[in-house]
């Protein structure tokens, strides 16, 4: 049943490429029937959507449990490279996935499944009066951004290069959710996060869109990892993310199509 469903999803060439490296299906079926746990390392900005997709996947695969490790993509790559056990890697940029591929850590060709852009978030009422990216550089403005090695930090630097506006952040965080947390708790006048994080925060923050962000787009790839204990089930989860179920959840959260 599962093989039939996955085969249907694999009608897309990208999915076929993804599942091609997923090992012996007979062995995987045996492991799945006795109960399997797959570990997914996913970018912090995917926490809400992947948690929901994990629930849906488990409902359709009652013998499988999905465990997540959410963090900045650069931290996730480092953990995987140092031997942390994981079955699937979903990065918030192609750069960290490329490093994983070059290090021989992936068992399948990465497939892009979503895109995202940055927005400014401020506390409710926007007490600092931030209305543009340039306003973030005003003296005395407490701005929080992601560290340069993190995808959202790299995107911030690219926007700085694009606009010629140089920021002087009061802190550089290791994940986009940490940036959001600083703004939510009132420790910053503004922060740069993904539009999906701003939407997910609801009325805890206000989003201040700025036109330059549309030119700096982060692409999210996913891949099964070489040391996966069950690459077939890991491939099924990746296919689930790329397929219609994943597209629906990701789109509802504000992620763009790849």
PDB file of C-alpha atoms in Angstrom:
ATOM      1  CA  UNK A   1       0.000   0.000   0.000  1.00  0.00           C
ATOM      2  CA  UNK A   2       2.745   2.397   0.962  1.00  0.00           C
ATOM      3  CA  UNK A   3       4.826   1.447  -2.037  1.00  0.00           C
ATOM      4  CA  UNK A   4       1.889   2.152  -4.353  1.00  0.00           C
ATOM      5  CA  UNK A   5       1.282   5.550  -2.784  1.00  0.00           C
ATOM      6  CA  UNK A   6       4.940   6.513  -2.974  1.00  0.00           C
ATOM      7  CA  UNK A   7       5.199   5.303  -6.555  1.00  0.00           C
ATOM      8  CA  UNK A   8       2.308   7.587  -7.486  1.00  0.00           C
ATOM      9  CA  UNK A   9       4.019  10.552  -5.837  1.00  0.00           C
ATOM     10  CA  UNK A  10       7.234   9.638  -7.625  1.00  0.00           C
ATOM     11  CA  UNK A  11       5.646  10.494 -10.963  1.00  0.00           C
ATOM     12  CA  UNK A  12       7.442  13.793 -10.587  1.00  0.00           C
ATOM     13  CA  UNK A  13      11.018  13.388 -11.785  1.00  0.00           C
ATOM     14  CA  UNK A  14      12.415  15.029  -8.669  1.00  0.00           C
ATOM     15  CA  UNK A  15      10.722  12.498  -6.432  1.00  0.00           C
ATOM     16  CA  UNK A  16      11.994   9.645  -8.559  1.00  0.00           C
ATOM     17  CA  UNK A  17      15.508  10.970  -8.091  1.00  0.00           C
ATOM     18  CA  UNK A  18      14.928  11.294  -4.370  1.00  0.00           C
ATOM     19  CA  UNK A  19      13.616   7.783  -3.840  1.00  0.00           C
ATOM     20  CA  UNK A  20      16.162   6.153  -6.151  1.00  0.00           C
ATOM     21  CA  UNK A  21      18.784   6.210  -3.414  1.00  0.00           C
ATOM     22  CA  UNK A  22      16.492   4.808  -0.745  1.00  0.00           C
ATOM     23  CA  UNK A  23      17.791   1.278  -0.430  1.00  0.00           C
ATOM     24  CA  UNK A  24      16.122  -2.134  -0.397  1.00  0.00           C
ATOM     25  CA  UNK A  25      12.345  -1.801  -0.139  1.00  0.00           C
ATOM     26  CA  UNK A  26      11.814  -5.368   1.116  1.00  0.00           C
ATOM     27  CA  UNK A  27      14.090  -4.801   4.103  1.00  0.00           C
ATOM     28  CA  UNK A  28      12.426  -1.450   4.760  1.00  0.00           C
ATOM     29  CA  UNK A  29       8.932  -2.992   4.729  1.00  0.00           C
ATOM     30  CA  UNK A  30      10.004  -5.501   7.357  1.00  0.00           C
ATOM     31  CA  UNK A  31      11.423  -2.780   9.580  1.00  0.00           C
ATOM     32  CA  UNK A  32       8.376  -0.572   9.178  1.00  0.00           C
ATOM     33  CA  UNK A  33       5.907  -3.314  10.136  1.00  0.00           C
ATOM     34  CA  UNK A  34       7.734  -3.818  13.439  1.00  0.00           C
ATOM     35  CA  UNK A  35       7.709  -0.102  14.125  1.00  0.00           C
ATOM     36  CA  UNK A  36      10.184   2.531  12.968  1.00  0.00           C
ATOM     37  CA  UNK A  37      11.402   5.927  14.131  1.00  0.00           C
ATOM     38  CA  UNK A  38      12.912   8.350  11.642  1.00  0.00           C
ATOM     39  CA  UNK A  39      14.770  11.453  12.737  1.00  0.00           C
ATOM     40  CA  UNK A  40      14.378  14.601  10.681  1.00  0.00           C
ATOM     41  CA  UNK A  41      16.846  17.471  11.025  1.00  0.00           C
ATOM     42  CA  UNK A  42      14.969  20.562   9.849  1.00  0.00           C
ATOM     43  CA  UNK A  43      15.564  24.304   9.781  1.00  0.00           C
ATOM     44  CA  UNK A  44      14.067  26.213  12.701  1.00  0.00           C
ATOM     45  CA  UNK A  45      11.726  28.100  10.369  1.00  0.00           C
ATOM     46  CA  UNK A  46      10.072  24.762   9.503  1.00  0.00           C
ATOM     47  CA  UNK A  47       9.075  23.924  13.084  1.00  0.00           C
ATOM     48  CA  UNK A  48       5.325  24.564  12.785  1.00  0.00           C
ATOM     49  CA  UNK A  49       4.867  23.133   9.281  1.00  0.00           C
ATOM     50  CA  UNK A  50       7.020  20.039   9.773  1.00  0.00           C
ATOM     51  CA  UNK A  51       5.433  19.318  13.150  1.00  0.00           C
ATOM     52  CA  UNK A  52       2.062  19.297  11.403  1.00  0.00           C
ATOM     53  CA  UNK A  53       3.395  17.204   8.513  1.00  0.00           C
ATOM     54  CA  UNK A  54       4.889  14.785  11.023  1.00  0.00           C
ATOM     55  CA  UNK A  55       1.456  14.313  12.597  1.00  0.00           C
ATOM     56  CA  UNK A  56      -0.146  13.727   9.208  1.00  0.00           C
ATOM     57  CA  UNK A  57       2.595  11.303   8.128  1.00  0.00           C
ATOM     58  CA  UNK A  58       2.256   9.289  11.344  1.00  0.00           C
ATOM     59  CA  UNK A  59      -1.526   9.131  10.855  1.00  0.00           C
ATOM     60  CA  UNK A  60      -0.990   7.589   7.418  1.00  0.00           C
ATOM     61  CA  UNK A  61       1.915   5.419   8.629  1.00  0.00           C
ATOM     62  CA  UNK A  62       0.807   4.210  12.085  1.00  0.00           C
ATOM     63  CA  UNK A  63       3.903   2.044  12.528  1.00  0.00           C
ATOM     64  CA  UNK A  64       6.229   5.011  12.065  1.00  0.00           C
ATOM     65  CA  UNK A  65       7.187   7.758  14.499  1.00  0.00           C
ATOM     66  CA  UNK A  66       8.777  10.988  13.261  1.00  0.00           C
ATOM     67  CA  UNK A  67      11.194  12.763  15.611  1.00  0.00           C
ATOM     68  CA  UNK A  68      12.437  16.252  14.807  1.00  0.00           C
ATOM     69  CA  UNK A  69      15.538  18.257  15.588  1.00  0.00           C
ATOM     70  CA  UNK A  70      14.943  21.924  14.743  1.00  0.00           C
ATOM     71  CA  UNK A  71      17.843  24.388  14.663  1.00  0.00           C
ATOM     72  CA  UNK A  72      19.705  26.757  12.379  1.00  0.00           C
ATOM     73  CA  UNK A  73      20.649  25.010   9.134  1.00  0.00           C
ATOM     74  CA  UNK A  74      24.364  25.583   9.650  1.00  0.00           C
ATOM     75  CA  UNK A  75      24.173  24.013  13.123  1.00  0.00           C
ATOM     76  CA  UNK A  76      22.244  21.061  11.713  1.00  0.00           C
ATOM     77  CA  UNK A  77      24.866  20.485   9.020  1.00  0.00           C
ATOM     78  CA  UNK A  78      27.612  20.552  11.654  1.00  0.00           C
ATOM     79  CA  UNK A  79      25.760  18.031  13.814  1.00  0.00           C
ATOM     80  CA  UNK A  80      25.214  15.679  10.871  1.00  0.00           C
ATOM     81  CA  UNK A  81      28.818  16.079   9.722  1.00  0.00           C
ATOM     82  CA  UNK A  82      29.987  15.169  13.230  1.00  0.00           C
ATOM     83  CA  UNK A  83      27.982  11.955  13.188  1.00  0.00           C
ATOM     84  CA  UNK A  84      24.653  12.840  14.774  1.00  0.00           C
ATOM     85  CA  UNK A  85      22.111  10.150  13.809  1.00  0.00           C
ATOM     86  CA  UNK A  86      19.573  11.485  11.323  1.00  0.00           C
ATOM     87  CA  UNK A  87      17.525  10.182   8.413  1.00  0.00           C
ATOM     88  CA  UNK A  88      16.430  13.362   6.612  1.00  0.00           C
ATOM     89  CA  UNK A  89      17.902  16.861   6.308  1.00  0.00           C
ATOM     90  CA  UNK A  90      15.750  19.857   5.349  1.00  0.00           C
ATOM     91  CA  UNK A  91      17.743  23.075   5.059  1.00  0.00           C
ATOM     92  CA  UNK A  92      16.600  26.693   4.805  1.00  0.00           C
ATOM     93  CA  UNK A  93      19.128  27.289   2.044  1.00  0.00           C
ATOM     94  CA  UNK A  94      20.943  25.456  -0.705  1.00  0.00           C
ATOM     95  CA  UNK A  95      24.401  26.371   0.635  1.00  0.00           C
ATOM     96  CA  UNK A  96      24.252  24.114   3.692  1.00  0.00           C
ATOM     97  CA  UNK A  97      22.690  21.309   1.668  1.00  0.00           C
ATOM     98  CA  UNK A  98      25.485  21.648  -0.892  1.00  0.00           C
ATOM     99  CA  UNK A  99      28.001  21.217   1.932  1.00  0.00           C
ATOM    100  CA  UNK A 100      26.197  18.048   2.990  1.00  0.00           C
ATOM    101  CA  UNK A 101      26.278  16.698  -0.565  1.00  0.00           C
ATOM    102  CA  UNK A 102      29.973  17.488  -0.997  1.00  0.00           C
ATOM    103  CA  UNK A 103      30.742  15.794   2.336  1.00  0.00           C
ATOM    104  CA  UNK A 104      29.053  12.618   1.119  1.00  0.00           C
ATOM    105  CA  UNK A 105      26.321  12.827   3.761  1.00  0.00           C
ATOM    106  CA  UNK A 106      23.307  12.516   1.455  1.00  0.00           C
ATOM    107  CA  UNK A 107      21.908   9.306  -0.027  1.00  0.00           C
ATOM    108  CA  UNK A 108      19.669  11.066  -2.544  1.00  0.00           C
ATOM    109  CA  UNK A 109      19.772  14.108  -4.749  1.00  0.00           C
ATOM    110  CA  UNK A 110      18.330  17.076  -2.812  1.00  0.00           C
ATOM    111  CA  UNK A 111      14.969  18.340  -4.032  1.00  0.00           C
ATOM    112  CA  UNK A 112      13.796  21.919  -3.516  1.00  0.00           C
ATOM    113  CA  UNK A 113      10.392  22.063  -1.831  1.00  0.00           C
ATOM    114  CA  UNK A 114       9.774  25.666  -0.678  1.00  0.00           C
ATOM    115  CA  UNK A 115      10.958  29.266  -0.749  1.00  0.00           C
ATOM    116  CA  UNK A 116      10.903  32.068   1.801  1.00  0.00           C
ATOM    117  CA  UNK A 117      11.740  35.756   2.127  1.00  0.00           C
ATOM    118  CA  UNK A 118      12.527  38.081   5.008  1.00  0.00           C
ATOM    119  CA  UNK A 119      10.367  40.678   6.677  1.00  0.00           C
ATOM    120  CA  UNK A 120      10.870  43.074   9.578  1.00  0.00           C
ATOM    121  CA  UNK A 121       9.050  42.278  12.814  1.00  0.00           C
ATOM    122  CA  UNK A 122       8.446  44.784  15.597  1.00  0.00           C
ATOM    123  CA  UNK A 123       6.605  44.637  18.935  1.00  0.00           C
ATOM    124  CA  UNK A 124       2.877  45.447  18.854  1.00  0.00           C
ATOM    125  CA  UNK A 125       2.356  49.149  18.261  1.00  0.00           C
ATOM    126  CA  UNK A 126       5.778  49.493  16.605  1.00  0.00           C
ATOM    127  CA  UNK A 127       7.136  51.796  19.344  1.00  0.00           C
ATOM    128  CA  UNK A 128      10.353  52.537  17.428  1.00  0.00           C
ATOM    129  CA  UNK A 129       8.415  53.644  14.340  1.00  0.00           C
ATOM    130  CA  UNK A 130      10.150  51.286  11.902  1.00  0.00           C
ATOM    131  CA  UNK A 131       8.737  51.649   8.403  1.00  0.00           C
ATOM    132  CA  UNK A 132      11.613  50.610   6.116  1.00  0.00           C
ATOM    133  CA  UNK A 133      14.817  48.591   6.000  1.00  0.00           C
ATOM    134  CA  UNK A 134      16.816  51.818   6.222  1.00  0.00           C
ATOM    135  CA  UNK A 135      15.110  52.627   9.535  1.00  0.00           C
ATOM    136  CA  UNK A 136      16.861  49.641  11.078  1.00  0.00           C
ATOM    137  CA  UNK A 137      20.159  51.508  10.779  1.00  0.00           C
ATOM    138  CA  UNK A 138      18.994  54.528  12.768  1.00  0.00           C
ATOM    139  CA  UNK A 139      21.263  55.256  15.771  1.00  0.00           C
ATOM    140  CA  UNK A 140      19.921  53.799  18.972  1.00  0.00           C
ATOM    141  CA  UNK A 141      17.645  51.271  17.271  1.00  0.00           C
ATOM    142  CA  UNK A 142      17.978  47.835  18.853  1.00  0.00           C
ATOM    143  CA  UNK A 143      17.970  45.393  15.957  1.00  0.00           C
ATOM    144  CA  UNK A 144      18.395  41.618  16.171  1.00  0.00           C
ATOM    145  CA  UNK A 145      19.379  39.475  13.180  1.00  0.00           C
ATOM    146  CA  UNK A 146      20.546  35.946  12.459  1.00  0.00           C
ATOM    147  CA  UNK A 147      24.271  35.194  12.511  1.00  0.00           C
ATOM    148  CA  UNK A 148      25.930  35.358   9.060  1.00  0.00           C
ATOM    149  CA  UNK A 149      26.414  31.589   8.784  1.00  0.00           C
ATOM    150  CA  UNK A 150      22.684  30.980   9.279  1.00  0.00           C
ATOM    151  CA  UNK A 151      20.521  31.190   6.121  1.00  0.00           C
ATOM    152  CA  UNK A 152      18.413  34.076   7.458  1.00  0.00           C
ATOM    153  CA  UNK A 153      21.629  35.885   8.385  1.00  0.00           C
ATOM    154  CA  UNK A 154      23.085  35.336   4.951  1.00  0.00           C
ATOM    155  CA  UNK A 155      19.881  36.720   3.442  1.00  0.00           C
ATOM    156  CA  UNK A 156      20.172  39.763   5.711  1.00  0.00           C
ATOM    157  CA  UNK A 157      23.712  40.412   4.510  1.00  0.00           C
ATOM    158  CA  UNK A 158      22.596  40.131   0.898  1.00  0.00           C
ATOM    159  CA  UNK A 159      19.883  42.718   1.531  1.00  0.00           C
ATOM    160  CA  UNK A 160      22.488  44.993   3.106  1.00  0.00           C
ATOM    161  CA  UNK A 161      24.621  44.599  -0.023  1.00  0.00           C
ATOM    162  CA  UNK A 162      21.600  45.257  -2.226  1.00  0.00           C
ATOM    163  CA  UNK A 163      20.482  48.394  -0.388  1.00  0.00           C
ATOM    164  CA  UNK A 164      23.845  49.746   0.780  1.00  0.00           C
ATOM    165  CA  UNK A 165      22.363  49.980   4.288  1.00  0.00           C
ATOM    166  CA  UNK A 166      24.645  48.597   7.000  1.00  0.00           C
ATOM    167  CA  UNK A 167      23.100  47.372  10.216  1.00  0.00           C
ATOM    168  CA  UNK A 168      24.644  47.379  13.693  1.00  0.00           C
ATOM    169  CA  UNK A 169      22.684  44.618  15.444  1.00  0.00           C
ATOM    170  CA  UNK A 170      22.686  44.322  19.212  1.00  0.00           C
ATOM    171  CA  UNK A 171      22.850  40.533  18.796  1.00  0.00           C
ATOM    172  CA  UNK A 172      23.243  37.865  16.120  1.00  0.00           C
ATOM    173  CA  UNK A 173      21.240  34.719  16.816  1.00  0.00           C
ATOM    174  CA  UNK A 174      21.812  31.111  15.767  1.00  0.00           C
ATOM    175  CA  UNK A 175      18.277  30.627  14.420  1.00  0.00           C
ATOM    176  CA  UNK A 176      15.400  32.700  13.097  1.00  0.00           C
ATOM    177  CA  UNK A 177      13.190  31.605  15.988  1.00  0.00           C
ATOM    178  CA  UNK A 178      15.698  33.123  18.429  1.00  0.00           C
ATOM    179  CA  UNK A 179      15.464  36.444  16.588  1.00  0.00           C
ATOM    180  CA  UNK A 180      11.687  36.303  16.785  1.00  0.00           C
ATOM    181  CA  UNK A 181      11.882  35.511  20.496  1.00  0.00           C
ATOM    182  CA  UNK A 182      13.956  38.619  21.190  1.00  0.00           C
ATOM    183  CA  UNK A 183      11.303  40.813  19.581  1.00  0.00           C
ATOM    184  CA  UNK A 184       8.378  39.008  21.224  1.00  0.00           C
ATOM    185  CA  UNK A 185       9.930  39.451  24.675  1.00  0.00           C
ATOM    186  CA  UNK A 186      10.652  43.145  24.105  1.00  0.00           C
ATOM    187  CA  UNK A 187      14.439  42.792  24.051  1.00  0.00           C
ATOM    188  CA  UNK A 188      14.668  44.404  20.609  1.00  0.00           C
ATOM    189  CA  UNK A 189      12.969  47.191  18.666  1.00  0.00           C
ATOM    190  CA  UNK A 190      12.989  45.100  15.512  1.00  0.00           C
ATOM    191  CA  UNK A 191      14.249  41.878  14.001  1.00  0.00           C
ATOM    192  CA  UNK A 192      14.610  40.291  10.590  1.00  0.00           C
ATOM    193  CA  UNK A 193      12.775  36.981  10.242  1.00  0.00           C
ATOM    194  CA  UNK A 194      11.055  34.997   7.517  1.00  0.00           C
ATOM    195  CA  UNK A 195       7.545  36.018   6.519  1.00  0.00           C
ATOM    196  CA  UNK A 196       6.368  32.599   7.705  1.00  0.00           C
ATOM    197  CA  UNK A 197       7.717  33.177  11.216  1.00  0.00           C
ATOM    198  CA  UNK A 198       6.046  36.575  11.373  1.00  0.00           C
ATOM    199  CA  UNK A 199       2.739  35.050  10.298  1.00  0.00           C
ATOM    200  CA  UNK A 200       3.077  32.216  12.785  1.00  0.00           C
ATOM    201  CA  UNK A 201       3.665  34.635  15.670  1.00  0.00           C
ATOM    202  CA  UNK A 202       0.189  36.116  15.234  1.00  0.00           C
ATOM    203  CA  UNK A 203      -0.468  39.262  17.262  1.00  0.00           C
ATOM    204  CA  UNK A 204       2.723  38.872  19.303  1.00  0.00           C
ATOM    205  CA  UNK A 205       4.494  40.974  16.659  1.00  0.00           C
ATOM    206  CA  UNK A 206       3.706  43.262  13.754  1.00  0.00           C
ATOM    207  CA  UNK A 207       5.248  42.675  10.336  1.00  0.00           C
ATOM    208  CA  UNK A 208       6.773  45.570   8.421  1.00  0.00           C
ATOM    209  CA  UNK A 209       7.218  44.427   4.789  1.00  0.00           C
ATOM    210  CA  UNK A 210       9.909  46.074   2.700  1.00  0.00           C
ATOM    211  CA  UNK A 211      10.172  45.789  -1.093  1.00  0.00           C
ATOM    212  CA  UNK A 212      13.845  44.831  -1.249  1.00  0.00           C
ATOM    213  CA  UNK A 213      13.115  41.472   0.393  1.00  0.00           C
ATOM    214  CA  UNK A 214      11.412  40.185  -2.760  1.00  0.00           C
ATOM    215  CA  UNK A 215      14.794  40.119  -4.502  1.00  0.00           C
ATOM    216  CA  UNK A 216      16.457  37.919  -1.881  1.00  0.00           C
ATOM    217  CA  UNK A 217      14.764  34.517  -1.848  1.00  0.00           C
ATOM    218  CA  UNK A 218      15.865  31.497   0.201  1.00  0.00           C
ATOM    219  CA  UNK A 219      15.224  28.075  -1.333  1.00  0.00           C
ATOM    220  CA  UNK A 220      14.645  25.049   0.926  1.00  0.00           C
ATOM    221  CA  UNK A 221      15.957  21.610  -0.191  1.00  0.00           C
ATOM    222  CA  UNK A 222      15.369  18.206   1.411  1.00  0.00           C
ATOM    223  CA  UNK A 223      17.367  14.980   1.140  1.00  0.00           C
ATOM    224  CA  UNK A 224      17.610  11.506   2.649  1.00  0.00           C
ATOM    225  CA  UNK A 225      20.883  11.032   4.509  1.00  0.00           C
ATOM    226  CA  UNK A 226      23.502   8.405   3.764  1.00  0.00           C
ATOM    227  CA  UNK A 227      23.502   6.923   7.282  1.00  0.00           C
ATOM    228  CA  UNK A 228      19.723   6.624   7.581  1.00  0.00           C
ATOM    229  CA  UNK A 229      18.666   3.453   9.391  1.00  0.00           C
ATOM    230  CA  UNK A 230      15.589   3.208   7.184  1.00  0.00           C
ATOM    231  CA  UNK A 231      16.177   5.110   3.943  1.00  0.00           C
ATOM    232  CA  UNK A 232      12.965   3.849   2.352  1.00  0.00           C
ATOM    233  CA  UNK A 233      10.720   5.301   5.088  1.00  0.00           C
ATOM    234  CA  UNK A 234      12.905   8.412   5.165  1.00  0.00           C
ATOM    235  CA  UNK A 235      12.322   8.713   1.426  1.00  0.00           C
ATOM    236  CA  UNK A 236       8.596   8.334   1.944  1.00  0.00           C
ATOM    237  CA  UNK A 237       8.628  11.238   4.409  1.00  0.00           C
ATOM    238  CA  UNK A 238      10.625  13.387   1.999  1.00  0.00           C
ATOM    239  CA  UNK A 239       8.146  12.512  -0.751  1.00  0.00           C
ATOM    240  CA  UNK A 240       5.305  13.459   1.604  1.00  0.00           C
ATOM    241  CA  UNK A 241       6.882  16.895   2.145  1.00  0.00           C
ATOM    242  CA  UNK A 242       7.369  17.455  -1.580  1.00  0.00           C
ATOM    243  CA  UNK A 243       3.952  16.068  -2.489  1.00  0.00           C
ATOM    244  CA  UNK A 244       0.485  17.628  -2.325  1.00  0.00           C
ATOM    245  CA  UNK A 245       0.135  17.227   1.448  1.00  0.00           C
ATOM    246  CA  UNK A 246       3.347  19.094   2.080  1.00  0.00           C
ATOM    247  CA  UNK A 247       2.566  21.757  -0.505  1.00  0.00           C
ATOM    248  CA  UNK A 248      -0.785  22.446   1.145  1.00  0.00           C
ATOM    249  CA  UNK A 249       0.646  22.834   4.645  1.00  0.00           C
ATOM    250  CA  UNK A 250       3.624  24.886   3.501  1.00  0.00           C
ATOM    251  CA  UNK A 251       1.505  27.177   1.323  1.00  0.00           C
ATOM    252  CA  UNK A 252      -0.951  27.793   4.158  1.00  0.00           C
ATOM    253  CA  UNK A 253       1.976  28.882   6.334  1.00  0.00           C
ATOM    254  CA  UNK A 254       3.170  31.388   3.722  1.00  0.00           C
ATOM    255  CA  UNK A 255       5.997  29.447   2.075  1.00  0.00           C
ATOM    256  CA  UNK A 256       6.377  29.971  -1.650  1.00  0.00           C
ATOM    257  CA  UNK A 257       6.681  27.214  -4.224  1.00  0.00           C
ATOM    258  CA  UNK A 258      10.237  26.228  -5.208  1.00  0.00           C
TER     259      UNK A 258
END
